[in-house]
Amino acid sequence: GENVEQHPSTLSVQEGDSAVIKCTYSDSASNYFPWYKQELGKGPQLIIDIRSNVGEKKDQRIAVTLNKTAKHFSLHITETQPEDSAVYFCAASGDYKLSFGAGTTVTVRA
Amino acid sequence: DAGVIQSPRHEVTEMGQEVTLRCKPISGHNSLFWYRQTMMRGLELLIYFNNNVPIDDSGMPEDRFSAKMPNASFSTLKIQPSEPRDSAVYFCASSLYPPVPPETQYFGPGTRLLVL
């Protein structure tokens, strides 16, 4: 089955700086890579996703890059704000099944 | 537009009791997923329904867990009898898949279960 590894497990950044989270996956059949943000006491919420026919996707301050050859993908958050503090999960899928990374706790210091 | 609805949001019960968690998926979605989230194991898929039919229940821990989807707008996850190690947050998610390629799964707010 698919195995997704996510790093780092915790990340503390100064407000206004950038945050980068990296994930690797094992199954070359995976072709869909979503990122979820989970705030305390809430369910995971999709913030951005990318499919295997695209190398990069951007949505305002959030961007995701995908390197299919190396089987890794990354989330980039620019100009971080306090409301970006949350747990972020990457995931990989080739069909219905999402395999999640262990999560990264991001803290934005004011 | 209502998202995935789960009830109850919190449940505290005693070991040995039956627990029933409920989920209403997003209207029009044909796939429903039950997940369990714990610190130790992260997010685990328990069971996947497509068009109300269980397709993959390989993640269901043991016979104490059962799930049903009697219609397109309602699903239940039941634990009987409950044990302290079942304490976790249980999420329901829905999506539209297939026939389209893997699509976004939309998660509900979760049910936080504590078994004493």
mmCIF file with all atom_site columns, C-alpha atoms in Angstrom:
data_model
loop_
_atom_site.group_PDB
_atom_site.id
_atom_site.type_symbol
_atom_site.label_atom_id
_atom_site.label_alt_id
_atom_site.label_comp_id
_atom_site.label_asym_id
_atom_site.label_entity_id
_atom_site.label_seq_id
_atom_site.pdbx_PDB_ins_code
_atom_site.Cartn_x
_atom_site.Cartn_y
_atom_site.Cartn_z
_atom_site.occupancy
_atom_site.B_iso_or_equiv
_atom_site.pdbx_formal_charge
_atom_site.auth_seq_id
_atom_site.auth_comp_id
_atom_site.auth_asym_id
_atom_site.auth_atom_id
_atom_site.pdbx_PDB_model_num
ATOM 1   C CA . GLY A 1 1   ? 0.000   0.000  0.000   1.00 0.00 ? 1   GLY A CA 1
ATOM 2   C CA . GLU A 1 2   ? 0.866   3.669  -0.167  1.00 0.00 ? 2   GLU A CA 1
ATOM 3   C CA . ASN A 1 3   ? 3.190   5.112  2.483   1.00 0.00 ? 3   ASN A CA 1
ATOM 4   C CA . VAL A 1 4   ? 3.378   8.873  2.958   1.00 0.00 ? 4   VAL A CA 1
ATOM 5   C CA . GLU A 1 5   ? 6.083   10.475 5.048   1.00 0.00 ? 5   GLU A CA 1
ATOM 6   C CA . GLN A 1 6   ? 5.822   14.104 6.124   1.00 0.00 ? 6   GLN A CA 1
ATOM 7   C CA . HIS A 1 7   ? 8.472   16.474 7.509   1.00 0.00 ? 7   HIS A CA 1
ATOM 8   C CA . PRO A 1 8   ? 8.924   18.337 9.717   1.00 0.00 ? 8   PRO A CA 1
ATOM 9   C CA . SER A 1 9   ? 6.551   17.274 12.470  1.00 0.00 ? 9   SER A CA 1
ATOM 10  C CA . THR A 1 10  ? 6.601   20.767 13.976  1.00 0.00 ? 10  THR A CA 1
ATOM 11  C CA . LEU A 1 11  ? 7.421   24.112 12.443  1.00 0.00 ? 11  LEU A CA 1
ATOM 12  C CA . SER A 1 12  ? 7.634   27.501 14.124  1.00 0.00 ? 12  SER A CA 1
ATOM 13  C CA . VAL A 1 13  ? 7.926   30.590 11.939  1.00 0.00 ? 13  VAL A CA 1
ATOM 14  C CA . GLN A 1 14  ? 7.888   34.319 12.485  1.00 0.00 ? 14  GLN A CA 1
ATOM 15  C CA . GLU A 1 15  ? 4.845   36.104 11.123  1.00 0.00 ? 15  GLU A CA 1
ATOM 16  C CA . GLY A 1 16  ? 5.555   37.195 7.576   1.00 0.00 ? 16  GLY A CA 1
ATOM 17  C CA . ASP A 1 17  ? 8.109   34.470 6.918   1.00 0.00 ? 17  ASP A CA 1
ATOM 18  C CA . SER A 1 18  ? 7.550   31.440 4.687   1.00 0.00 ? 18  SER A CA 1
ATOM 19  C CA . ALA A 1 19  ? 6.758   27.885 5.767   1.00 0.00 ? 19  ALA A CA 1
ATOM 20  C CA . VAL A 1 20  ? 7.605   24.768 3.790   1.00 0.00 ? 20  VAL A CA 1
ATOM 21  C CA . ILE A 1 21  ? 6.351   21.249 4.469   1.00 0.00 ? 21  ILE A CA 1
ATOM 22  C CA . LYS A 1 22  ? 7.633   18.269 2.518   1.00 0.00 ? 22  LYS A CA 1
ATOM 23  C CA . CYS A 1 23  ? 6.097   14.865 1.825   1.00 0.00 ? 23  CYS A CA 1
ATOM 24  C CA . THR A 1 24  ? 7.277   11.744 0.045   1.00 0.00 ? 24  THR A CA 1
ATOM 25  C CA . TYR A 1 25  ? 5.165   8.878  -1.214  1.00 0.00 ? 25  TYR A CA 1
ATOM 26  C CA . SER A 1 26  ? 5.953   5.339  -2.252  1.00 0.00 ? 26  SER A CA 1
ATOM 27  C CA . ASP A 1 27  ? 3.333   4.246  -4.780  1.00 0.00 ? 27  ASP A CA 1
ATOM 28  C CA . SER A 1 28  ? 4.064   5.425  -8.307  1.00 0.00 ? 28  SER A CA 1
ATOM 29  C CA . ALA A 1 29  ? 0.378   4.876  -9.161  1.00 0.00 ? 29  ALA A CA 1
ATOM 30  C CA . SER A 1 30  ? -0.664  7.767  -6.921  1.00 0.00 ? 30  SER A CA 1
ATOM 31  C CA . ASN A 1 31  ? -1.888  10.685 -8.997  1.00 0.00 ? 31  ASN A CA 1
ATOM 32  C CA . TYR A 1 32  ? -3.753  12.977 -6.616  1.00 0.00 ? 32  TYR A CA 1
ATOM 33  C CA . PHE A 1 33  ? -2.102  14.925 -3.806  1.00 0.00 ? 33  PHE A CA 1
ATOM 34  C CA . PRO A 1 34  ? -4.281  17.065 -1.512  1.00 0.00 ? 34  PRO A CA 1
ATOM 35  C CA . TRP A 1 35  ? -3.227  19.143 1.456   1.00 0.00 ? 35  TRP A CA 1
ATOM 36  C CA . TYR A 1 36  ? -5.498  19.561 4.452   1.00 0.00 ? 36  TYR A CA 1
ATOM 37  C CA . LYS A 1 37  ? -5.444  22.079 7.277   1.00 0.00 ? 37  LYS A CA 1
ATOM 38  C CA . GLN A 1 38  ? -6.869  21.058 10.629  1.00 0.00 ? 38  GLN A CA 1
ATOM 39  C CA . GLU A 1 39  ? -7.602  23.600 13.321  1.00 0.00 ? 39  GLU A CA 1
ATOM 40  C CA . LEU A 1 40  ? -8.143  22.612 16.917  1.00 0.00 ? 40  LEU A CA 1
ATOM 41  C CA . GLY A 1 41  ? -11.442 20.839 17.416  1.00 0.00 ? 41  GLY A CA 1
ATOM 42  C CA . LYS A 1 42  ? -12.316 20.821 13.726  1.00 0.00 ? 42  LYS A CA 1
ATOM 43  C CA . GLY A 1 43  ? -12.187 18.411 10.829  1.00 0.00 ? 43  GLY A CA 1
ATOM 44  C CA . PRO A 1 44  ? -9.480  18.536 8.147   1.00 0.00 ? 44  PRO A CA 1
ATOM 45  C CA . GLN A 1 45  ? -10.217 21.133 5.505   1.00 0.00 ? 45  GLN A CA 1
ATOM 46  C CA . LEU A 1 46  ? -8.788  20.989 1.997   1.00 0.00 ? 46  LEU A CA 1
ATOM 47  C CA . ILE A 1 47  ? -6.606  23.983 1.229   1.00 0.00 ? 47  ILE A CA 1
ATOM 48  C CA . ILE A 1 48  ? -5.040  22.992 -2.075  1.00 0.00 ? 48  ILE A CA 1
ATOM 49  C CA . ASP A 1 49  ? -4.533  19.908 -4.221  1.00 0.00 ? 49  ASP A CA 1
ATOM 50  C CA . ILE A 1 50  ? -2.504  18.902 -7.237  1.00 0.00 ? 50  ILE A CA 1
ATOM 51  C CA . ARG A 1 51  ? -2.762  16.149 -9.806  1.00 0.00 ? 51  ARG A CA 1
ATOM 52  C CA . SER A 1 52  ? 0.097   14.284 -11.383 1.00 0.00 ? 52  SER A CA 1
ATOM 53  C CA . ASN A 1 53  ? -0.165  16.056 -14.739 1.00 0.00 ? 53  ASN A CA 1
ATOM 54  C CA . VAL A 1 54  ? 0.765   19.348 -13.083 1.00 0.00 ? 54  VAL A CA 1
ATOM 55  C CA . GLY A 1 55  ? 4.087   20.305 -11.520 1.00 0.00 ? 55  GLY A CA 1
ATOM 56  C CA . GLU A 1 56  ? 3.008   23.332 -9.552  1.00 0.00 ? 56  GLU A CA 1
ATOM 57  C CA . LYS A 1 57  ? -0.170  25.014 -8.415  1.00 0.00 ? 57  LYS A CA 1
ATOM 58  C CA . LYS A 1 58  ? -0.674  28.277 -6.590  1.00 0.00 ? 58  LYS A CA 1
ATOM 59  C CA . ASP A 1 59  ? -3.583  29.825 -4.725  1.00 0.00 ? 59  ASP A CA 1
ATOM 60  C CA . GLN A 1 60  ? -2.828  33.228 -3.221  1.00 0.00 ? 60  GLN A CA 1
ATOM 61  C CA . ARG A 1 61  ? -0.262  32.636 -0.446  1.00 0.00 ? 61  ARG A CA 1
ATOM 62  C CA . ILE A 1 62  ? -0.280  28.863 -0.811  1.00 0.00 ? 62  ILE A CA 1
ATOM 63  C CA . ALA A 1 63  ? 1.548   26.830 -3.425  1.00 0.00 ? 63  ALA A CA 1
ATOM 64  C CA . VAL A 1 64  ? 2.212   23.143 -3.940  1.00 0.00 ? 64  VAL A CA 1
ATOM 65  C CA . THR A 1 65  ? 4.924   21.549 -6.046  1.00 0.00 ? 65  THR A CA 1
ATOM 66  C CA . LEU A 1 66  ? 5.104   17.971 -7.247  1.00 0.00 ? 66  LEU A CA 1
ATOM 67  C CA . ASN A 1 67  ? 8.087   15.972 -8.450  1.00 0.00 ? 67  ASN A CA 1
ATOM 68  C CA . LYS A 1 68  ? 6.746   12.651 -9.723  1.00 0.00 ? 68  LYS A CA 1
ATOM 69  C CA . THR A 1 69  ? 10.175  11.308 -10.592 1.00 0.00 ? 69  THR A CA 1
ATOM 70  C CA . ALA A 1 70  ? 11.410  11.748 -7.055  1.00 0.00 ? 70  ALA A CA 1
ATOM 71  C CA . LYS A 1 71  ? 7.975   10.989 -5.571  1.00 0.00 ? 71  LYS A CA 1
ATOM 72  C CA . HIS A 1 72  ? 7.828   14.046 -3.417  1.00 0.00 ? 72  HIS A CA 1
ATOM 73  C CA . PHE A 1 73  ? 5.583   17.072 -3.073  1.00 0.00 ? 73  PHE A CA 1
ATOM 74  C CA . SER A 1 74  ? 5.736   20.195 -0.957  1.00 0.00 ? 74  SER A CA 1
ATOM 75  C CA . LEU A 1 75  ? 3.481   22.869 0.487   1.00 0.00 ? 75  LEU A CA 1
ATOM 76  C CA . HIS A 1 76  ? 4.702   26.449 0.568   1.00 0.00 ? 76  HIS A CA 1
ATOM 77  C CA . ILE A 1 77  ? 2.978   29.150 2.587   1.00 0.00 ? 77  ILE A CA 1
ATOM 78  C CA . THR A 1 78  ? 4.267   32.681 2.049   1.00 0.00 ? 78  THR A CA 1
ATOM 79  C CA . GLU A 1 79  ? 3.757   35.756 4.223   1.00 0.00 ? 79  GLU A CA 1
ATOM 80  C CA . THR A 1 80  ? 2.523   33.627 7.106   1.00 0.00 ? 80  THR A CA 1
ATOM 81  C CA . GLN A 1 81  ? -0.142  35.028 9.398   1.00 0.00 ? 81  GLN A CA 1
ATOM 82  C CA . PRO A 1 82  ? -1.276  33.957 12.885  1.00 0.00 ? 82  PRO A CA 1
ATOM 83  C CA . GLU A 1 83  ? -4.368  32.324 11.388  1.00 0.00 ? 83  GLU A CA 1
ATOM 84  C CA . ASP A 1 84  ? -2.092  29.943 9.485   1.00 0.00 ? 84  ASP A CA 1
ATOM 85  C CA . SER A 1 85  ? -1.286  28.230 12.798  1.00 0.00 ? 85  SER A CA 1
ATOM 86  C CA . ALA A 1 86  ? -2.752  24.725 12.544  1.00 0.00 ? 86  ALA A CA 1
ATOM 87  C CA . VAL A 1 87  ? -1.868  21.120 11.765  1.00 0.00 ? 87  VAL A CA 1
ATOM 88  C CA . TYR A 1 88  ? -1.265  20.447 8.086   1.00 0.00 ? 88  TYR A CA 1
ATOM 89  C CA . PHE A 1 89  ? -1.614  17.018 6.491   1.00 0.00 ? 89  PHE A CA 1
ATOM 90  C CA . CYS A 1 90  ? -0.442  15.881 3.102   1.00 0.00 ? 90  CYS A CA 1
ATOM 91  C CA . ALA A 1 91  ? -2.054  12.900 1.405   1.00 0.00 ? 91  ALA A CA 1
ATOM 92  C CA . ALA A 1 92  ? -1.646  10.770 -1.695  1.00 0.00 ? 92  ALA A CA 1
ATOM 93  C CA . SER A 1 93  ? -4.189  8.761  -3.649  1.00 0.00 ? 93  SER A CA 1
ATOM 94  C CA . GLY A 1 94  ? -4.532  6.706  -6.819  1.00 0.00 ? 94  GLY A CA 1
ATOM 95  C CA . ASP A 1 95  ? -8.185  5.892  -6.351  1.00 0.00 ? 95  ASP A CA 1
ATOM 96  C CA . TYR A 1 96  ? -10.597 6.397  -3.484  1.00 0.00 ? 96  TYR A CA 1
ATOM 97  C CA . LYS A 1 97  ? -8.123  5.799  -0.704  1.00 0.00 ? 97  LYS A CA 1
ATOM 98  C CA . LEU A 1 98  ? -6.255  8.757  0.784   1.00 0.00 ? 98  LEU A CA 1
ATOM 99  C CA . SER A 1 99  ? -3.029  7.880  2.571   1.00 0.00 ? 99  SER A CA 1
ATOM 100 C CA . PHE A 1 100 ? -2.174  10.649 5.001   1.00 0.00 ? 100 PHE A CA 1
ATOM 101 C CA . GLY A 1 101 ? 1.110   11.886 6.327   1.00 0.00 ? 101 GLY A CA 1
ATOM 102 C CA . ALA A 1 102 ? 1.528   12.180 10.094  1.00 0.00 ? 102 ALA A CA 1
ATOM 103 C CA . GLY A 1 103 ? 0.947   15.924 10.086  1.00 0.00 ? 103 GLY A CA 1
ATOM 104 C CA . THR A 1 104 ? 2.950   19.089 10.699  1.00 0.00 ? 104 THR A CA 1
ATOM 105 C CA . THR A 1 105 ? 2.050   21.449 13.531  1.00 0.00 ? 105 THR A CA 1
ATOM 106 C CA . VAL A 1 106 ? 2.704   24.965 12.295  1.00 0.00 ? 106 VAL A CA 1
ATOM 107 C CA . THR A 1 107 ? 2.971   27.811 14.782  1.00 0.00 ? 107 THR A CA 1
ATOM 108 C CA . VAL A 1 108 ? 3.189   31.366 13.516  1.00 0.00 ? 108 VAL A CA 1
ATOM 109 C CA . ARG A 1 109 ? 4.782   33.682 16.069  1.00 0.00 ? 109 ARG A CA 1
ATOM 110 C CA . ALA A 1 110 ? 3.480   37.234 16.131  1.00 0.00 ? 110 ALA A CA 1
ATOM 111 C CA . ASP B 2 1   ? -24.448 24.849 1.185   1.00 0.00 ? 1   ASP B CA 1
ATOM 112 C CA . ALA B 2 2   ? -24.239 22.484 4.146   1.00 0.00 ? 2   ALA B CA 1
ATOM 113 C CA . GLY B 2 3   ? -21.121 20.432 4.527   1.00 0.00 ? 3   GLY B CA 1
ATOM 114 C CA . VAL B 2 4   ? -20.830 16.992 6.057   1.00 0.00 ? 4   VAL B CA 1
ATOM 115 C CA . ILE B 2 5   ? -22.860 16.814 9.244   1.00 0.00 ? 5   ILE B CA 1
ATOM 116 C CA . GLN B 2 6   ? -21.917 14.567 12.150  1.00 0.00 ? 6   GLN B CA 1
ATOM 117 C CA . SER B 2 7   ? -23.611 13.879 15.435  1.00 0.00 ? 7   SER B CA 1
ATOM 118 C CA . PRO B 2 8   ? -23.057 13.860 18.270  1.00 0.00 ? 8   PRO B CA 1
ATOM 119 C CA . ARG B 2 9   ? -20.042 16.159 18.430  1.00 0.00 ? 9   ARG B CA 1
ATOM 120 C CA . HIS B 2 10  ? -18.965 14.738 21.764  1.00 0.00 ? 10  HIS B CA 1
ATOM 121 C CA . GLU B 2 11  ? -19.756 11.422 23.371  1.00 0.00 ? 11  GLU B CA 1
ATOM 122 C CA . VAL B 2 12  ? -18.698 10.154 26.769  1.00 0.00 ? 12  VAL B CA 1
ATOM 123 C CA . THR B 2 13  ? -19.650 6.615  27.626  1.00 0.00 ? 13  THR B CA 1
ATOM 124 C CA . GLU B 2 14  ? -18.638 3.778  29.885  1.00 0.00 ? 14  GLU B CA 1
ATOM 125 C CA . MET B 2 15  ? -16.817 0.678  28.791  1.00 0.00 ? 15  MET B CA 1
ATOM 126 C CA . GLY B 2 16  ? -19.196 -1.971 27.513  1.00 0.00 ? 16  GLY B CA 1
ATOM 127 C CA . GLN B 2 17  ? -21.837 0.461  26.296  1.00 0.00 ? 17  GLN B CA 1
ATOM 128 C CA . GLU B 2 18  ? -23.007 0.726  22.707  1.00 0.00 ? 18  GLU B CA 1
ATOM 129 C CA . VAL B 2 19  ? -22.023 3.861  20.825  1.00 0.00 ? 19  VAL B CA 1
ATOM 130 C CA . THR B 2 20  ? -23.624 5.062  17.586  1.00 0.00 ? 20  THR B CA 1
ATOM 131 C CA . LEU B 2 21  ? -22.101 7.829  15.517  1.00 0.00 ? 21  LEU B CA 1
ATOM 132 C CA . ARG B 2 22  ? -24.064 9.456  12.726  1.00 0.00 ? 22  ARG B CA 1
ATOM 133 C CA . CYS B 2 23  ? -23.178 11.137 9.461   1.00 0.00 ? 23  CYS B CA 1
ATOM 134 C CA . LYS B 2 24  ? -25.008 13.018 6.737   1.00 0.00 ? 24  LYS B CA 1
ATOM 135 C CA . PRO B 2 25  ? -22.844 13.415 3.630   1.00 0.00 ? 25  PRO B CA 1
ATOM 136 C CA . ILE B 2 26  ? -22.932 16.334 1.220   1.00 0.00 ? 26  ILE B CA 1
ATOM 137 C CA . SER B 2 27  ? -25.956 16.083 -1.043  1.00 0.00 ? 27  SER B CA 1
ATOM 138 C CA . GLY B 2 28  ? -25.066 14.520 -4.389  1.00 0.00 ? 28  GLY B CA 1
ATOM 139 C CA . HIS B 2 29  ? -21.904 12.820 -3.190  1.00 0.00 ? 29  HIS B CA 1
ATOM 140 C CA . ASN B 2 30  ? -21.766 9.104  -3.858  1.00 0.00 ? 30  ASN B CA 1
ATOM 141 C CA . SER B 2 31  ? -18.811 8.121  -1.677  1.00 0.00 ? 31  SER B CA 1
ATOM 142 C CA . LEU B 2 32  ? -18.658 8.126  2.094   1.00 0.00 ? 32  LEU B CA 1
ATOM 143 C CA . PHE B 2 33  ? -15.714 7.437  4.349   1.00 0.00 ? 33  PHE B CA 1
ATOM 144 C CA . TRP B 2 34  ? -15.339 6.866  8.077   1.00 0.00 ? 34  TRP B CA 1
ATOM 145 C CA . TYR B 2 35  ? -11.965 7.738  9.609   1.00 0.00 ? 35  TYR B CA 1
ATOM 146 C CA . ARG B 2 36  ? -10.530 7.509  13.081  1.00 0.00 ? 36  ARG B CA 1
ATOM 147 C CA . GLN B 2 37  ? -7.913  9.955  14.330  1.00 0.00 ? 37  GLN B CA 1
ATOM 148 C CA . THR B 2 38  ? -5.605  9.295  17.271  1.00 0.00 ? 38  THR B CA 1
ATOM 149 C CA . MET B 2 39  ? -2.285  10.747 18.305  1.00 0.00 ? 39  MET B CA 1
ATOM 150 C CA . MET B 2 40  ? -0.597  7.389  17.933  1.00 0.00 ? 40  MET B CA 1
ATOM 151 C CA . ARG B 2 41  ? -1.981  6.288  14.568  1.00 0.00 ? 41  ARG B CA 1
ATOM 152 C CA . GLY B 2 42  ? -3.003  9.525  12.876  1.00 0.00 ? 42  GLY B CA 1
ATOM 153 C CA . LEU B 2 43  ? -5.877  9.427  10.403  1.00 0.00 ? 43  LEU B CA 1
ATOM 154 C CA . GLU B 2 44  ? -6.973  5.894  9.570   1.00 0.00 ? 44  GLU B CA 1
ATOM 155 C CA . LEU B 2 45  ? -9.613  4.903  7.049   1.00 0.00 ? 45  LEU B CA 1
ATOM 156 C CA . LEU B 2 46  ? -12.103 2.565  8.673   1.00 0.00 ? 46  LEU B CA 1
ATOM 157 C CA . ILE B 2 47  ? -14.594 1.942  5.894   1.00 0.00 ? 47  ILE B CA 1
ATOM 158 C CA . TYR B 2 48  ? -15.520 3.254  2.452   1.00 0.00 ? 48  TYR B CA 1
ATOM 159 C CA . PHE B 2 49  ? -19.011 3.190  0.933   1.00 0.00 ? 49  PHE B CA 1
ATOM 160 C CA . ASN B 2 50  ? -19.816 3.842  -2.693  1.00 0.00 ? 50  ASN B CA 1
ATOM 161 C CA . ASN B 2 51  ? -23.447 4.288  -3.713  1.00 0.00 ? 51  ASN B CA 1
ATOM 162 C CA . ASN B 2 52  ? -24.437 3.050  -0.237  1.00 0.00 ? 52  ASN B CA 1
ATOM 163 C CA . VAL B 2 53  ? -22.513 -0.213 -0.628  1.00 0.00 ? 53  VAL B CA 1
ATOM 164 C CA . PRO B 2 54  ? -19.504 -1.008 1.574   1.00 0.00 ? 54  PRO B CA 1
ATOM 165 C CA . ILE B 2 55  ? -16.527 -1.354 -0.755  1.00 0.00 ? 55  ILE B CA 1
ATOM 166 C CA . ASP B 2 56  ? -13.568 -1.489 1.606   1.00 0.00 ? 56  ASP B CA 1
ATOM 167 C CA . ASP B 2 57  ? -13.918 -2.308 5.296   1.00 0.00 ? 57  ASP B CA 1
ATOM 168 C CA . SER B 2 58  ? -10.360 -3.534 5.774   1.00 0.00 ? 58  SER B CA 1
ATOM 169 C CA . GLY B 2 59  ? -9.702  -0.743 8.246   1.00 0.00 ? 59  GLY B CA 1
ATOM 170 C CA . MET B 2 60  ? -12.447 -1.730 10.666  1.00 0.00 ? 60  MET B CA 1
ATOM 171 C CA . PRO B 2 61  ? -10.557 -2.759 13.804  1.00 0.00 ? 61  PRO B CA 1
ATOM 172 C CA . GLU B 2 62  ? -12.633 -5.763 14.808  1.00 0.00 ? 62  GLU B CA 1
ATOM 173 C CA . ASP B 2 63  ? -16.100 -7.184 14.987  1.00 0.00 ? 63  ASP B CA 1
ATOM 174 C CA . ARG B 2 64  ? -17.099 -4.701 17.640  1.00 0.00 ? 64  ARG B CA 1
ATOM 175 C CA . PHE B 2 65  ? -17.224 -2.079 14.895  1.00 0.00 ? 65  PHE B CA 1
ATOM 176 C CA . SER B 2 66  ? -19.964 -2.003 12.284  1.00 0.00 ? 66  SER B CA 1
ATOM 177 C CA . ALA B 2 67  ? -21.133 0.582  9.763   1.00 0.00 ? 67  ALA B CA 1
ATOM 178 C CA . LYS B 2 68  ? -24.238 0.975  7.684   1.00 0.00 ? 68  LYS B CA 1
ATOM 179 C CA . MET B 2 69  ? -25.453 3.274  4.977   1.00 0.00 ? 69  MET B CA 1
ATOM 180 C CA . PRO B 2 70  ? -29.199 2.669  4.525   1.00 0.00 ? 70  PRO B CA 1
ATOM 181 C CA . ASN B 2 71  ? -29.546 5.525  2.024   1.00 0.00 ? 71  ASN B CA 1
ATOM 182 C CA . ALA B 2 72  ? -27.538 8.166  0.225   1.00 0.00 ? 72  ALA B CA 1
ATOM 183 C CA . SER B 2 73  ? -27.992 10.747 2.966   1.00 0.00 ? 73  SER B CA 1
ATOM 184 C CA . PHE B 2 74  ? -27.246 8.822  6.142   1.00 0.00 ? 74  PHE B CA 1
ATOM 185 C CA . SER B 2 75  ? -24.622 6.548  7.619   1.00 0.00 ? 75  SER B CA 1
ATOM 186 C CA . THR B 2 76  ? -23.908 5.168  11.069  1.00 0.00 ? 76  THR B CA 1
ATOM 187 C CA . LEU B 2 77  ? -20.816 3.782  12.742  1.00 0.00 ? 77  LEU B CA 1
ATOM 188 C CA . LYS B 2 78  ? -21.549 1.585  15.725  1.00 0.00 ? 78  LYS B CA 1
ATOM 189 C CA . ILE B 2 79  ? -19.234 0.275  18.410  1.00 0.00 ? 79  ILE B CA 1
ATOM 190 C CA . GLN B 2 80  ? -20.588 -2.505 20.595  1.00 0.00 ? 80  GLN B CA 1
ATOM 191 C CA . PRO B 2 81  ? -19.267 -3.070 23.179  1.00 0.00 ? 81  PRO B CA 1
ATOM 192 C CA . SER B 2 82  ? -17.076 0.001  23.489  1.00 0.00 ? 82  SER B CA 1
ATOM 193 C CA . GLU B 2 83  ? -13.624 -0.133 25.105  1.00 0.00 ? 83  GLU B CA 1
ATOM 194 C CA . PRO B 2 84  ? -11.324 2.623  26.412  1.00 0.00 ? 84  PRO B CA 1
ATOM 195 C CA . ARG B 2 85  ? -8.958  2.098  23.467  1.00 0.00 ? 85  ARG B CA 1
ATOM 196 C CA . ASP B 2 86  ? -11.753 3.196  21.137  1.00 0.00 ? 86  ASP B CA 1
ATOM 197 C CA . SER B 2 87  ? -11.401 6.727  22.466  1.00 0.00 ? 87  SER B CA 1
ATOM 198 C CA . ALA B 2 88  ? -10.576 8.900  19.460  1.00 0.00 ? 88  ALA B CA 1
ATOM 199 C CA . VAL B 2 89  ? -12.042 11.454 17.099  1.00 0.00 ? 89  VAL B CA 1
ATOM 200 C CA . TYR B 2 90  ? -14.156 9.854  14.402  1.00 0.00 ? 90  TYR B CA 1
ATOM 201 C CA . PHE B 2 91  ? -14.572 11.698 11.134  1.00 0.00 ? 91  PHE B CA 1
ATOM 202 C CA . CYS B 2 92  ? -16.964 11.167 8.299   1.00 0.00 ? 92  CYS B CA 1
ATOM 203 C CA . ALA B 2 93  ? -16.026 12.431 4.832   1.00 0.00 ? 93  ALA B CA 1
ATOM 204 C CA . SER B 2 94  ? -17.786 12.406 1.488   1.00 0.00 ? 94  SER B CA 1
ATOM 205 C CA . SER B 2 95  ? -16.798 12.863 -2.136  1.00 0.00 ? 95  SER B CA 1
ATOM 206 C CA . LEU B 2 96  ? -17.943 12.338 -5.688  1.00 0.00 ? 96  LEU B CA 1
ATOM 207 C CA . TYR B 2 97  ? -16.024 9.318  -6.981  1.00 0.00 ? 97  TYR B CA 1
ATOM 208 C CA . PRO B 2 98  ? -16.177 7.512  -9.394  1.00 0.00 ? 98  PRO B CA 1
ATOM 209 C CA . PRO B 2 99  ? -16.663 8.061  -12.278 1.00 0.00 ? 99  PRO B CA 1
ATOM 210 C CA . VAL B 2 100 ? -14.446 11.130 -12.099 1.00 0.00 ? 100 VAL B CA 1
ATOM 211 C CA . PRO B 2 101 ? -10.783 10.816 -11.050 1.00 0.00 ? 101 PRO B CA 1
ATOM 212 C CA . PRO B 2 102 ? -10.060 10.916 -7.334  1.00 0.00 ? 102 PRO B CA 1
ATOM 213 C CA . GLU B 2 103 ? -11.844 13.930 -5.987  1.00 0.00 ? 103 GLU B CA 1
ATOM 214 C CA . THR B 2 104 ? -11.658 16.011 -2.874  1.00 0.00 ? 104 THR B CA 1
ATOM 215 C CA . GLN B 2 105 ? -12.913 14.389 0.263   1.00 0.00 ? 105 GLN B CA 1
ATOM 216 C CA . TYR B 2 106 ? -14.841 16.814 2.436   1.00 0.00 ? 106 TYR B CA 1
ATOM 217 C CA . PHE B 2 107 ? -14.622 16.120 6.128   1.00 0.00 ? 107 PHE B CA 1
ATOM 218 C CA . GLY B 2 108 ? -17.204 16.660 8.819   1.00 0.00 ? 108 GLY B CA 1
ATOM 219 C CA . PRO B 2 109 ? -16.405 18.276 12.173  1.00 0.00 ? 109 PRO B CA 1
ATOM 220 C CA . GLY B 2 110 ? -15.884 14.911 13.844  1.00 0.00 ? 110 GLY B CA 1
ATOM 221 C CA . THR B 2 111 ? -17.222 13.140 16.913  1.00 0.00 ? 111 THR B CA 1
ATOM 222 C CA . ARG B 2 112 ? -14.911 13.136 19.904  1.00 0.00 ? 112 ARG B CA 1
ATOM 223 C CA . LEU B 2 113 ? -15.470 9.834  21.713  1.00 0.00 ? 113 LEU B CA 1
ATOM 224 C CA . LEU B 2 114 ? -14.276 9.121  25.221  1.00 0.00 ? 114 LEU B CA 1
ATOM 225 C CA . VAL B 2 115 ? -14.824 5.654  26.648  1.00 0.00 ? 115 VAL B CA 1
ATOM 226 C CA . LEU B 2 116 ? -14.264 5.481  30.399  1.00 0.00 ? 116 LEU B CA 1
#
